[in-house]
XYZ file of C-alpha atoms in Angstrom:
509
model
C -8.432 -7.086 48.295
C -11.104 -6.398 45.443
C -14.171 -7.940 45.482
C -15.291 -10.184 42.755
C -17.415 -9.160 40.616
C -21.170 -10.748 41.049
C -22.170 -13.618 38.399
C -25.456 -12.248 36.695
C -28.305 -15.115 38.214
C -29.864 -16.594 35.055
C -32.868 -14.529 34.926
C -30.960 -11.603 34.660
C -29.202 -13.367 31.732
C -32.484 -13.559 30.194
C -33.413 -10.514 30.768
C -30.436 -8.875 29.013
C -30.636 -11.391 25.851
C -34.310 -10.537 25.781
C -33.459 -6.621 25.955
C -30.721 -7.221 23.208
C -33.053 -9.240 21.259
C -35.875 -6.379 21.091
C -32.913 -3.528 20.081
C -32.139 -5.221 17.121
C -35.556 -5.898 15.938
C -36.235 -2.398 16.833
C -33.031 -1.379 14.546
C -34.088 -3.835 11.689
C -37.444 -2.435 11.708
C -36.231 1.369 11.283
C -33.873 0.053 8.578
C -36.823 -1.721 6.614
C -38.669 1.795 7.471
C -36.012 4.365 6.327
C -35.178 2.464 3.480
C -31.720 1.249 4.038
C -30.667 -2.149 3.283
C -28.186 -3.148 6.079
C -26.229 -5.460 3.078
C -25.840 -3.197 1.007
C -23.198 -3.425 -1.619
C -20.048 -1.214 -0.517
C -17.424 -0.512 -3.190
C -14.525 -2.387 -3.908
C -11.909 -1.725 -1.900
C -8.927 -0.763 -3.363
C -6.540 -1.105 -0.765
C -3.146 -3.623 -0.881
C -3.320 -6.833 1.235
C -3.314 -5.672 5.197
C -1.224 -8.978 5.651
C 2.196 -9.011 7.396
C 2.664 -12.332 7.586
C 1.509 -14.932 5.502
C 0.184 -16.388 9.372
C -1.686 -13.837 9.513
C -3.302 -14.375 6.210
C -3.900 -17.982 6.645
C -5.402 -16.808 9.735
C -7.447 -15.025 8.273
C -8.648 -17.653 5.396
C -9.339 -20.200 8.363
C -11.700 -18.038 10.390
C -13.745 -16.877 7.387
C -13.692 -20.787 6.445
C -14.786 -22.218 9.402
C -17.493 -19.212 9.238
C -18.774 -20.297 6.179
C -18.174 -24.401 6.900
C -20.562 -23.633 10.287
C -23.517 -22.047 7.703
C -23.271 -24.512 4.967
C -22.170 -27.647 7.191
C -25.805 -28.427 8.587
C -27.345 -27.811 5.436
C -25.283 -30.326 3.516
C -25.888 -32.904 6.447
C -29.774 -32.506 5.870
C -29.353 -32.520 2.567
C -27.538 -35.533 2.439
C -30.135 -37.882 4.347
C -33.197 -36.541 1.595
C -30.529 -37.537 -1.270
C -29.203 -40.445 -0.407
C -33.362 -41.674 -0.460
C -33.251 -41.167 -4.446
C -33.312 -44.364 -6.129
C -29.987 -45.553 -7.108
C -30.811 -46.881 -11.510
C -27.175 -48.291 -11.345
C -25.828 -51.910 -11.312
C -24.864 -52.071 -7.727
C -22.110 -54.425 -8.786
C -20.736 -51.747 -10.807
C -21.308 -48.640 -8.221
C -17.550 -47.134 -7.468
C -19.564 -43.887 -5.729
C -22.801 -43.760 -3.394
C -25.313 -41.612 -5.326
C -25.348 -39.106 -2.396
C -21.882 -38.258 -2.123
C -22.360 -37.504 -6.759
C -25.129 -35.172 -5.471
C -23.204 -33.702 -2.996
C -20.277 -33.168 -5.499
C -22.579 -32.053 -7.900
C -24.117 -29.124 -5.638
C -20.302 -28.068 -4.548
C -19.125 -27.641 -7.950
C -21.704 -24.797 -8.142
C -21.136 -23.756 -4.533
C -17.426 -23.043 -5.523
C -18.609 -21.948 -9.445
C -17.538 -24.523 -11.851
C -17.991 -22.555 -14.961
C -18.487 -26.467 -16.652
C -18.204 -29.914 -16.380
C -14.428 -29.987 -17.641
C -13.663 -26.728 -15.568
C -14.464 -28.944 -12.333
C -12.381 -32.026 -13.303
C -9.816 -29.529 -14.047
C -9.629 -28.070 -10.965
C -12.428 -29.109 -7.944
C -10.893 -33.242 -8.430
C -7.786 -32.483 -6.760
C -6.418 -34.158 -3.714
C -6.546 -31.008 -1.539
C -10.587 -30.268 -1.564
C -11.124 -33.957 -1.330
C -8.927 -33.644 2.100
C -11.114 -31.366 3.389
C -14.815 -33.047 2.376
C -12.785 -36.365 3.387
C -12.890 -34.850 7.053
C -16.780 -34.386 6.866
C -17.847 -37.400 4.558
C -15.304 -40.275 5.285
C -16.880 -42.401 2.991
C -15.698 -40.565 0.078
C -12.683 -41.515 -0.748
C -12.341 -40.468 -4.053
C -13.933 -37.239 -6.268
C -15.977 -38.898 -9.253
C -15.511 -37.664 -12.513
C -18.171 -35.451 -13.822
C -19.149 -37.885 -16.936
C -20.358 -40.002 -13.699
C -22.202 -37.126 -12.798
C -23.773 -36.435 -15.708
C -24.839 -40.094 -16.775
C -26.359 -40.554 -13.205
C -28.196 -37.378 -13.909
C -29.755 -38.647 -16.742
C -30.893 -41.907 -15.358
C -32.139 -40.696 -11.968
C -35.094 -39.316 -11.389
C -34.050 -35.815 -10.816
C -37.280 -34.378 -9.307
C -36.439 -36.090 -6.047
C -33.224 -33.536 -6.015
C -35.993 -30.378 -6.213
C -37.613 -32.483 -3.469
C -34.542 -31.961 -1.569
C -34.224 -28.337 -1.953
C -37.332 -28.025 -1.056
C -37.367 -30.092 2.063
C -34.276 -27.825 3.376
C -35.740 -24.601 3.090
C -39.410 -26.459 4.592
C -36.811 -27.444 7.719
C -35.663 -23.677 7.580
C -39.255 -22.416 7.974
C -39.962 -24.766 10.717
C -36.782 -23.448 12.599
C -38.057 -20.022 12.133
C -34.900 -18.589 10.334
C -37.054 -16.108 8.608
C -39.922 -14.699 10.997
C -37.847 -11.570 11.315
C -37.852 -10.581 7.360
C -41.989 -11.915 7.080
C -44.393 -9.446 6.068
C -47.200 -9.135 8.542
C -46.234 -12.710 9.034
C -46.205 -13.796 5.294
C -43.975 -15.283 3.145
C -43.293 -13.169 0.054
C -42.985 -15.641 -2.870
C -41.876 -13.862 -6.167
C -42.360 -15.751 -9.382
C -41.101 -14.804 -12.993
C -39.921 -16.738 -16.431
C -36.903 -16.944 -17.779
C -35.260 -17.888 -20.885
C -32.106 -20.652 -19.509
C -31.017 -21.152 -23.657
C -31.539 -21.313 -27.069
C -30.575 -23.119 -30.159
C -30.869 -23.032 -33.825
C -31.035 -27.163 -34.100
C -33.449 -29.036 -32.236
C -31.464 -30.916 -29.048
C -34.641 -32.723 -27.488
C -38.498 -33.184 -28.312
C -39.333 -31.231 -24.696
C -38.085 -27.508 -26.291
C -39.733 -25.081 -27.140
C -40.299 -23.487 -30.966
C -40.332 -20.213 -32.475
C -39.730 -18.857 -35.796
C -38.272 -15.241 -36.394
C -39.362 -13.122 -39.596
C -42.194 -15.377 -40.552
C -43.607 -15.384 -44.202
C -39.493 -13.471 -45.148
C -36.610 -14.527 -46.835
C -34.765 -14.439 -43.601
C -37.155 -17.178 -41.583
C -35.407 -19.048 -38.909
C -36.766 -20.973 -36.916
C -34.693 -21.449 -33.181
C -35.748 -23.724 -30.184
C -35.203 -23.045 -26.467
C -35.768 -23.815 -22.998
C -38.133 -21.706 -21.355
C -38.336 -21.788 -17.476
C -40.468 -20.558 -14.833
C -39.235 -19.389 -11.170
C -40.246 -19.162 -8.116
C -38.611 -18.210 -4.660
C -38.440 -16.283 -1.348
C -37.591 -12.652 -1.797
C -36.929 -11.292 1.653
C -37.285 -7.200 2.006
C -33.402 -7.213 3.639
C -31.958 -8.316 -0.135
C -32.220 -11.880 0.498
C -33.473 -14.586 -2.232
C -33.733 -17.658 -2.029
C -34.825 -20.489 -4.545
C -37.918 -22.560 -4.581
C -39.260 -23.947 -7.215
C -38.646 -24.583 -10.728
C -41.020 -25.230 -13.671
C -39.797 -25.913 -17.092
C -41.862 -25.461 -19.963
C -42.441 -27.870 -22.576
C -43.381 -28.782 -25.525
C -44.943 -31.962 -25.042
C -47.217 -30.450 -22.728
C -48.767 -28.281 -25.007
C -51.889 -28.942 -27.354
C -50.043 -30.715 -30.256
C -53.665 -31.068 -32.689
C -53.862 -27.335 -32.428
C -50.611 -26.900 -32.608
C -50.178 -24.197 -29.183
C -47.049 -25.129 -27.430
C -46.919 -24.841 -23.812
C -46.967 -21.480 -22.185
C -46.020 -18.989 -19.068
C -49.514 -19.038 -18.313
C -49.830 -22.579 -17.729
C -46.807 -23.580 -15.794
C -48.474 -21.136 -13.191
C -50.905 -22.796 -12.725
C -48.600 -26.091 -12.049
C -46.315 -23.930 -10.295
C -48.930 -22.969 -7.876
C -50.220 -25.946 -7.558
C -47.129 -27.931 -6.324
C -46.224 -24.930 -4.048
C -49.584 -25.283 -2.397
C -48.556 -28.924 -1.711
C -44.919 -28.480 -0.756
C -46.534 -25.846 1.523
C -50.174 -26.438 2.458
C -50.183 -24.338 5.541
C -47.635 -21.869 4.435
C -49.002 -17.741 4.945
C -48.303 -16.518 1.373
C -47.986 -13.299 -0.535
C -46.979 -13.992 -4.316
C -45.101 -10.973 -5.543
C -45.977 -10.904 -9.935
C -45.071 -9.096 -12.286
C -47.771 -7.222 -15.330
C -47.938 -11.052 -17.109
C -50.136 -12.281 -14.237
C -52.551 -9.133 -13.579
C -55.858 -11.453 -15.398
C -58.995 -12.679 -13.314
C -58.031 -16.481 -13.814
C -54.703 -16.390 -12.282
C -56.451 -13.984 -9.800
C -59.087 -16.192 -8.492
C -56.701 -19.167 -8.757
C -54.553 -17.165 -5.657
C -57.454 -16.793 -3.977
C -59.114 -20.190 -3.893
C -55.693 -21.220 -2.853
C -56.052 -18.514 0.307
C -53.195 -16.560 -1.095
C -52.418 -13.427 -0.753
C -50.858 -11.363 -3.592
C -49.384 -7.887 -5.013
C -49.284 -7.875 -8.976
C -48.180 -5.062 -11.282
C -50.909 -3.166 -13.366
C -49.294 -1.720 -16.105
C -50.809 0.587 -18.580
C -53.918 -0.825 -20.810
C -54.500 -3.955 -18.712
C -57.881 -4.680 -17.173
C -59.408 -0.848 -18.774
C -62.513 -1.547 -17.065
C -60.538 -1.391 -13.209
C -58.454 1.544 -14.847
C -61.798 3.378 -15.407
C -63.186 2.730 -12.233
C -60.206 3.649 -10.336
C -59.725 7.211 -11.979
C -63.746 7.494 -10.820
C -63.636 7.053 -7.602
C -60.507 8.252 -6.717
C -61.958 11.875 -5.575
C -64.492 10.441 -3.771
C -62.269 8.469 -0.894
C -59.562 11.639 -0.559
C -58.553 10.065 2.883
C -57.124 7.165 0.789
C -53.587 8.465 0.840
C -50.429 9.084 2.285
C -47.292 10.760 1.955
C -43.995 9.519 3.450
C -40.182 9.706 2.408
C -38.397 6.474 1.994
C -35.064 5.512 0.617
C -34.518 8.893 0.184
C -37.672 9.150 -2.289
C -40.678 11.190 -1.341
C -43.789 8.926 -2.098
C -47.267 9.981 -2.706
C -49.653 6.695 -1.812
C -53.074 6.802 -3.503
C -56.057 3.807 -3.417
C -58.974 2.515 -4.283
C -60.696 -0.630 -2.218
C -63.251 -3.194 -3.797
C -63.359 -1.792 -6.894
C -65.627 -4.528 -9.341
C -63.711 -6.736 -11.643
C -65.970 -8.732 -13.943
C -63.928 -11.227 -16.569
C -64.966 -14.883 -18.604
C -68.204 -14.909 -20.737
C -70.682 -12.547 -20.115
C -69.017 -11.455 -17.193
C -69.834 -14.324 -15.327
C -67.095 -14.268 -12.877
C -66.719 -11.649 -10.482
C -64.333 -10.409 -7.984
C -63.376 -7.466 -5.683
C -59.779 -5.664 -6.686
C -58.195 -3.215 -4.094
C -55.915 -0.707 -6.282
C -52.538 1.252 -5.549
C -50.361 3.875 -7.209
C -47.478 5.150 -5.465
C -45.736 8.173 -7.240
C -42.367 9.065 -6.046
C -40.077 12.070 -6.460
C -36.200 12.516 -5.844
C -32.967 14.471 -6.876
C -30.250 14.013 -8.997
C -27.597 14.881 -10.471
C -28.072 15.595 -14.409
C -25.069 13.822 -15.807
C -25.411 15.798 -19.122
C -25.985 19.420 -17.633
C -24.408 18.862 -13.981
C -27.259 20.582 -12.666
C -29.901 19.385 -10.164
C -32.861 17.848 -11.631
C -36.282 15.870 -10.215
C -36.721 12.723 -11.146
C -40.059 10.793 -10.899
C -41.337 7.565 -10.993
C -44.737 5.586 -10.605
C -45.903 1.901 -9.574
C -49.171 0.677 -9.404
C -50.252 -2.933 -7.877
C -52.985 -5.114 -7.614
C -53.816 -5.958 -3.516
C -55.339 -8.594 -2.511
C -55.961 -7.178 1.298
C -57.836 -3.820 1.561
C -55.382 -0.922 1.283
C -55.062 1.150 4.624
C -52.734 4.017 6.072
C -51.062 1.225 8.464
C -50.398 -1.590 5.825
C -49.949 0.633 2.447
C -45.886 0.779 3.293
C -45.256 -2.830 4.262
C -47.221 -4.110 1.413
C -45.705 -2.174 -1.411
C -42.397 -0.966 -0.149
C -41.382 -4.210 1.829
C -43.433 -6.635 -0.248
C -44.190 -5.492 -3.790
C -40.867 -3.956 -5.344
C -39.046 -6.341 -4.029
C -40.299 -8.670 -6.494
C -37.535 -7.941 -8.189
C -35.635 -9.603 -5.973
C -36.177 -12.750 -7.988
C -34.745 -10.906 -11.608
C -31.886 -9.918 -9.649
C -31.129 -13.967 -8.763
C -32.063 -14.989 -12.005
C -29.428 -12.219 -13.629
C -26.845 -13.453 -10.687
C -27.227 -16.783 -11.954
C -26.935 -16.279 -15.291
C -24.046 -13.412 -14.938
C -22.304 -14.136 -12.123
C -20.852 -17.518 -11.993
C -23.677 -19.788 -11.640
C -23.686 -20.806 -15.328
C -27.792 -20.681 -15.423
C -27.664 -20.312 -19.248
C -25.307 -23.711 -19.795
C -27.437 -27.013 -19.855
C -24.313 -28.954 -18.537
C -26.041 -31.669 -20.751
C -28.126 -32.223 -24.102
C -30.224 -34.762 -22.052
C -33.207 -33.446 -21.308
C -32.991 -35.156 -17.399
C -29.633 -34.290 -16.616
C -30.215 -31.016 -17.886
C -32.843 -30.702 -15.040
C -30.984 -32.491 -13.004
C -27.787 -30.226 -13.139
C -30.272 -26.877 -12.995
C -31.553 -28.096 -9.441
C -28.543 -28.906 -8.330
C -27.636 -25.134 -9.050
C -30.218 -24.018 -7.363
C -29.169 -26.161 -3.804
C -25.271 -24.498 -4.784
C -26.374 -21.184 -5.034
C -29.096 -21.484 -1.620
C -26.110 -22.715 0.749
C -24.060 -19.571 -0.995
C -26.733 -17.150 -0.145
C -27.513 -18.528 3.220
C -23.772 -18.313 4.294
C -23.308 -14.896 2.857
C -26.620 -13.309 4.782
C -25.661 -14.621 8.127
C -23.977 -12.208 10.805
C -20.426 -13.926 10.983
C -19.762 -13.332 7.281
C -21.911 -10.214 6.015
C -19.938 -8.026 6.821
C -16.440 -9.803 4.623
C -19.598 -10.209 1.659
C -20.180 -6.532 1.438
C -16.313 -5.532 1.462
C -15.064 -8.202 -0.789
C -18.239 -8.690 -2.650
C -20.278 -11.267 -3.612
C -18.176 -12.419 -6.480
C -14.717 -12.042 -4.800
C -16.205 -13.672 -1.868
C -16.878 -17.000 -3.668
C -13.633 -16.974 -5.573
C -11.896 -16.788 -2.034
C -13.620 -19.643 -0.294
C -12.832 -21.345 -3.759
C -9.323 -20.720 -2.915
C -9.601 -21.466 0.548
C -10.619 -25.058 0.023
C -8.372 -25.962 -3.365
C -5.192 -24.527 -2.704
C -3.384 -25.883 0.118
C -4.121 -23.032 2.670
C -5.415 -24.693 5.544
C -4.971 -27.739 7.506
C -8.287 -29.629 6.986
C -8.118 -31.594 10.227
C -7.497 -28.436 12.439
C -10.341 -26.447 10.269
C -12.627 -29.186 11.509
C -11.389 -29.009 15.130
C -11.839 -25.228 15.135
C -16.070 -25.489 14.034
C -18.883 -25.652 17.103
C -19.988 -28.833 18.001
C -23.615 -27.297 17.174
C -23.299 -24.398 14.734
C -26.686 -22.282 14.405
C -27.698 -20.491 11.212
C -28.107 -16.993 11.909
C -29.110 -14.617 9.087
C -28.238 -10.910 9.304
């Protein structure tokens, strides 16, 4: 008779997680290193259904669903308990939905894409999705109609929904969901305006003004609504949102007539960060705009740390210093090859930066340029060719052989993390440039609740159960086939529900 096999003692179980635990950090880390992005985009495939059966299919649809439901599912829970804490401005003799469960719908319309308001009464009302948030929420009992949603919106005080968003991703934090993608411990924060839309009639006092071809025949003057971002922009691709700060007009100097600017919601922006996150280790990731000694000094005295673009022109004097004293500190560089580029790292530490009257305020600048090389393909000869390319950034650590890759590679380019959201959200189904609403509230309103639709999207689609269906579908295709998963009467809602965890854990790829 064979022997049975011994039952590992629970130390040993330990052990092995433990082991397991320091090989995939150890893989992560070499990706981040090489360059590689382990979600990276693969092409579409282009390959007929692999289906037999349509059991097999709606197989197939329930354990991608219940993959996704076990990501999202906690979130929405959470989320629920912050919203339903929002004053309710209705007559609660008159209230046919709680205002939670109109947030909720709200935020799931841009889960599943609604491309607008009459798009999701046309088809995200129907008796099918409400079976299967019925199973989850049993006291909704009916979808409201987005006219409900909208005048809400506009009554409500529609800060408390940012509040929201930003109490979820404070509760992510605290579960330490993203210690593995830090950067030397930080939090990379990337933050960058936007245009969300414009208009050639005035729709409310809070938009902004400008007037093309002044002093010509062809003047026009056009209004629009100008917005400032701010989010988490992970080295492994992932983004997520934070923050929003609309400008406006009111807020500007009306007697000398200087409307409200990029420069200035900073400075707000920052400001409620700091308080949403007091303790937070930062590293702000800017763009050129912000490379000026106020907006400087106002990271520091916050204890921030930062990596801003220097383009061309700005701040001569630390231009001119740089190009000095660059050939007297040669062991201030490094070569490496990354992402298949080879890099050449120059820098300069503590170089003087004097800026307000007379020079009266003073601080220390640490300088990097990073010129890279690579091959290609000419498309117009067909013949090999070198390419080049060069970045330089504002630090505000001292630059060093062991931090130079981590803090430009990992850190600084991925700033554009946050362009790449903001174009996702504007291109790819989010409807960022739509106001939803010509009320200057619910206009708000309906943006932040974009911004909680397109988190719990991002979240699901970076954790390990589904990355892998996200990179072979894409993200696009992904999003229409949950849509489809949850509308169309695929799946049985109360044996979805009976095939989740009791406890399902977020865990991000």
């Amino acid at each position: 008779m064979a022997s049975r096999r011994r039952r590992p003692t629970r130390e040993e179980q330990k052990h092995r997680q433990q082991k397991l635990r320091k090989a995939r950090e150890k893989l992560r880390e070499q990706m981040l290193l090489d360059g590689t992005n382990p979600l990276k985009r693969l092409s579409a495939s282009n390959a007929v259904s692999p289906f037999k059966t349509q059991e097999e299919e709606t197989a197939h649809r329930a354990k991608i669903a219940a993959a996704f439901l076990s990501a999202v599912r906690p979130q929405l829970a959470a989320l629920l308990v912050t919203l339903s804490k929002i004053k309710d401005p209705r007559d609660p003799k008159k209230v046919e939905h709680q205002l939670a469960m109109i947030m909720l719908y709200g935020i799931l319309c841009f889960v599943l894409q609604a491309q607008s308001r009459r798009e999701a009464n046309r088809e995200l009302n129907g008796p099918t999705l409400l079976g299967h948030l019925h199973q989850y929420f049993p006291e909704l009992e009916k979808l409201p109609h987005h006219d409900t949603v909208g005048r809400l919106l506009a009554k409500t005080d529609v800060e408390k929904i940012q509040e929201s968003h930003v109490e979820m991703v404070r509760r992510l934090i605290r579960n330490k969901k993203f210690d593995r993608f830090l950067i030397d411990g930080l939090y990379p924060i990337a933050i960058d305006g936007t245009q969300k839309v414009a208009s050639g009639t005035l729709v409310s006092p809070e938009w902004q003004e400008r007037t093309h071809n002044k002093g010509t025949e062809s003047e026009q003057t056009q209004y629009y609504v100008y917005v400032l971002e701010a989010c988490l922009a992970f080295a492994n691709g992932l983004s997520l949102p934070l923050l929003s700060e609309f400008l406006n007009y009111e807020k500007g100097d009306t007697e000398t007539q200087k409307q409200d600017c990029e420069t200035k919601a900073f400075h707000r922006l920052v400001a409620r960060l700091k308080k949403e996150f007091p303790r937070l280790p930062v590293i702000l990731l800017l763009d050129g705009l912000y490379a000026n000694g106020p907006i400087i000094e106002d990271c520091e005295r916050r204890n921030w740390q930062y990596m801003i673009v220097l383009k061309d022109g700005s701040l001569p004097s630390v231009w001119t210093e740089f190009q000095a004293l660059l050939p007297l500190c040669p062991e201030n560089q490094t070569t490496q090859t990354w992402g298949g580029r080879r890099q050449s790292f120059r820098w300069v530490n503590d170089i003087d930066y004097a800026y307000g009257a007379n020079g009266k305020h003073r601080l220390k600048l640490h300088l990097v340029e990073c010129l890279e090389t690579w091959d290609e393909i000419d498309p117009e000869t067909g013949k090999p060719a070198v390419k080049t390319s060069r970045h330089v950034w504002i630090s505000s650590d001292r630059l060093m052989k062991d931090n130079v890759h981590k803090r430009c590679n990992l850190g600084a380019r991925h700033r554009w993390n946050i362009e790449e959201a903001i174009l996702a959200e504007k291109r790819h189904g989010y409807q960022y440039e739509h106001t939803f609403s010509k009320d200057w509230t619910a206009m708000k309103g309906y943006h932040y609740l974009m911004h909680i639709g397109r988190a719990l999207n991002a979240l699901a689609q970076y954790t390990e159960d589904l990355v892998n269906v996200v990179r072979s579908k894409g993200v696009r295709a992904f999003v229409r086939f949950i849509r489809n998963c949850f509308v169309q009467p695929w799946l049985n809602p109360a044996e979805l529900k009976a095939s989740l965890p009791e406890a399902p854990q977020l865990r991000l790829a």
